Coordinates of N, CA, C and O in Angstrom, one line a residue:
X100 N 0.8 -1.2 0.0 CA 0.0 0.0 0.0 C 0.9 1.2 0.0 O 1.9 1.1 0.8
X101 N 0.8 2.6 -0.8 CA 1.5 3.4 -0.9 C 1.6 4.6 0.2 O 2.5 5.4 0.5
X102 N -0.1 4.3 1.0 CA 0.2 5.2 2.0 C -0.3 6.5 1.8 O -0.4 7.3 2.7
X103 N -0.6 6.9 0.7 CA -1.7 8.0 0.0 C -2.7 7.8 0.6 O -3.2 6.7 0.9
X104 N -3.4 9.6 1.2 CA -4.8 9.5 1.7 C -5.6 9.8 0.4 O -5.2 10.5 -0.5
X105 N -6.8 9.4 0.4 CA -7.8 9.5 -0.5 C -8.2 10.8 0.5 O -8.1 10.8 1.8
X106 N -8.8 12.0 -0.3 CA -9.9 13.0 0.5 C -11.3 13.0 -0.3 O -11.5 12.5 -1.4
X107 N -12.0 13.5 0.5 CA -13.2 13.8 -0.4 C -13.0 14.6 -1.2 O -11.9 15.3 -1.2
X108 N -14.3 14.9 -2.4 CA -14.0 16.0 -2.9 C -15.0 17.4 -2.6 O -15.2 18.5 -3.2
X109 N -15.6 16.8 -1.0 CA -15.9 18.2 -0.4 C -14.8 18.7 0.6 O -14.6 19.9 1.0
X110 N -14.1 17.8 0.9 CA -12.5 18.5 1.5 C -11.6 19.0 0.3 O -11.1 20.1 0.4
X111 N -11.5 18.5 -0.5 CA -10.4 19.4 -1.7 C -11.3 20.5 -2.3 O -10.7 21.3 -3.0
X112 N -12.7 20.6 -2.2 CA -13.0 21.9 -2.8 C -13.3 23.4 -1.9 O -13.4 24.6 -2.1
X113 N -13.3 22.6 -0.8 CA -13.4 23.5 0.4 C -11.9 24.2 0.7 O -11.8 25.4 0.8
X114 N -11.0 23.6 0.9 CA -9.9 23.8 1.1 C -9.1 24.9 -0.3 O -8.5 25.9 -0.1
X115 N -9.5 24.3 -1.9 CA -9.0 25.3 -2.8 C -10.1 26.2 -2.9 O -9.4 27.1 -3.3
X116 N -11.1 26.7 -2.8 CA -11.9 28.1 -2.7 C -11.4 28.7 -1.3 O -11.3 29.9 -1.2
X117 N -11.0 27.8 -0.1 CA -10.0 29.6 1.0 C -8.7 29.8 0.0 O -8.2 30.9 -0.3
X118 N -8.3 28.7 -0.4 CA -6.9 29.2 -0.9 C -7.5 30.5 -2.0 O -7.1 31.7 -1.8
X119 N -8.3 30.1 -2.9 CA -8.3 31.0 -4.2 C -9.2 32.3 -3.6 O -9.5 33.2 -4.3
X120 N -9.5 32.2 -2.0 CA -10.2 33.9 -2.1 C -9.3 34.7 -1.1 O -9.6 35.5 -0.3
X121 N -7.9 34.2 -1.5 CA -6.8 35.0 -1.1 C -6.2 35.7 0.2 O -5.3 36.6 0.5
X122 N -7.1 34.9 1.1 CA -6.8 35.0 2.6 C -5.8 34.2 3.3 O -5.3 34.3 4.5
X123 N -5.5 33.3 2.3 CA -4.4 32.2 3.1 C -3.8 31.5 2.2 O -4.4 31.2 1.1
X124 N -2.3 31.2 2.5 CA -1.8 30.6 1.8 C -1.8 29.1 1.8 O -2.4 28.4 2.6
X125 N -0.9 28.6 0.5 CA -1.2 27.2 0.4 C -0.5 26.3 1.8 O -0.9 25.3 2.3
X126 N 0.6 26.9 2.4 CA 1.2 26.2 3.3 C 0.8 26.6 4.4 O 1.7 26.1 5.1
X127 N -0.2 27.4 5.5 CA -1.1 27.5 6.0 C -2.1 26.8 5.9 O -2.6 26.1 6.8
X128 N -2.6 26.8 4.6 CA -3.8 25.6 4.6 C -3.1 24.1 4.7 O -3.8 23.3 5.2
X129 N -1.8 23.6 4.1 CA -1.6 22.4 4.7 C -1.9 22.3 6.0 O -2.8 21.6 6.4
X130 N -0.9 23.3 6.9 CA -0.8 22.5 8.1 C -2.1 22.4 8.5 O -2.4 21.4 9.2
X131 N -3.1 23.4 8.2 CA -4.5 23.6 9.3 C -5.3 22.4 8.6 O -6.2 21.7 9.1
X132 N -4.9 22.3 7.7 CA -5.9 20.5 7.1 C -5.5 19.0 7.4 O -6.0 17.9 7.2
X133 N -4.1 19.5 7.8 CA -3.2 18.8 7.8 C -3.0 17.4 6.2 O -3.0 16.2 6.3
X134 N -2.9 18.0 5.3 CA -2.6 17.9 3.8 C -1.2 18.1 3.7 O -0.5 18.6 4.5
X135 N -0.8 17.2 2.1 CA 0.4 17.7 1.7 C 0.0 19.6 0.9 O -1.0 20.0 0.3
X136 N 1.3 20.3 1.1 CA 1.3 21.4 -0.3 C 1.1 21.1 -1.4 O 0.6 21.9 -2.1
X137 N 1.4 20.1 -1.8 CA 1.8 19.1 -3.6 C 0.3 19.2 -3.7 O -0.3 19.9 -4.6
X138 N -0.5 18.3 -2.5 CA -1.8 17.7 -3.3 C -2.8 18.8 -3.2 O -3.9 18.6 -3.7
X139 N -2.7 20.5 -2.4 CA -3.1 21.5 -2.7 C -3.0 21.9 -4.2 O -3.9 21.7 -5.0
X140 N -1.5 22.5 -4.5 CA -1.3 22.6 -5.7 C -1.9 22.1 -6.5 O -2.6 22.7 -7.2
X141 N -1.8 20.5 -6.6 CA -2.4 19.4 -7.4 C -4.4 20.0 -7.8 O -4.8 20.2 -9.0
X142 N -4.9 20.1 -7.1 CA -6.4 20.3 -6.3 C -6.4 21.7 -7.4 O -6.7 21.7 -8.6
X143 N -6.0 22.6 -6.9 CA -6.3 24.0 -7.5 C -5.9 24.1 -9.0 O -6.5 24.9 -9.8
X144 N -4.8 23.3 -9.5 CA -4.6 23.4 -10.8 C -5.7 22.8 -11.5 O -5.9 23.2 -12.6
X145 N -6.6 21.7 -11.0 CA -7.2 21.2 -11.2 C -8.7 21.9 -11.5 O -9.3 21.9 -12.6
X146 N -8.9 22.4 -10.4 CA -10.1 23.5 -10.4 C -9.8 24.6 -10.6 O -10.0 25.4 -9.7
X147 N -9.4 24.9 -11.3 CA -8.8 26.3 -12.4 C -8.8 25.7 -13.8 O -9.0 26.5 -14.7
X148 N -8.8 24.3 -14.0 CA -8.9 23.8 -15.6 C -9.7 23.0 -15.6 O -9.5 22.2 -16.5
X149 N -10.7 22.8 -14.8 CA -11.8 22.0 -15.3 C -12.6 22.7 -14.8 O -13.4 23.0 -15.7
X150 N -12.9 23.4 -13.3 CA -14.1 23.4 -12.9 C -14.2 22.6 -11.6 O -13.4 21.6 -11.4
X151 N -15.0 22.8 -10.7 CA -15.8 21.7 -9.7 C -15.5 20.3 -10.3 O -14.8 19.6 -9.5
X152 N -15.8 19.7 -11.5 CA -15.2 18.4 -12.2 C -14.2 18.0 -11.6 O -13.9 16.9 -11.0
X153 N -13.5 19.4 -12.1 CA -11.5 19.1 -12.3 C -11.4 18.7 -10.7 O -10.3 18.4 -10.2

């Protein structure tokens, strides 16, 4: 097993809309979610090119 957490995707959409309304950064929001930065990044590039989908 690789040890990767699965999240929901009402935790990853919750988490990239504080990032994207510019009150907090991404490494703030790791620690307070306790998330990696990568799979933030990962999340928002995501929902910047698809949409809620992405």
């Amino acid at each position: 097993m690789s040890g990767r957490k699965i999240y929901s995707a009402e935790l990853k959409l919750e988490i990239v809309e504080r990032y994207l309304k510019g009150d907090i950064g991404i490494k703030k929001l790791a620690q307070e979610y306790h998330v990696s930065h990568g799979d933030i990044q990962k999340w928002r590039d995501a929902y910047q090119e698809h949409g809620v989908e992405g």
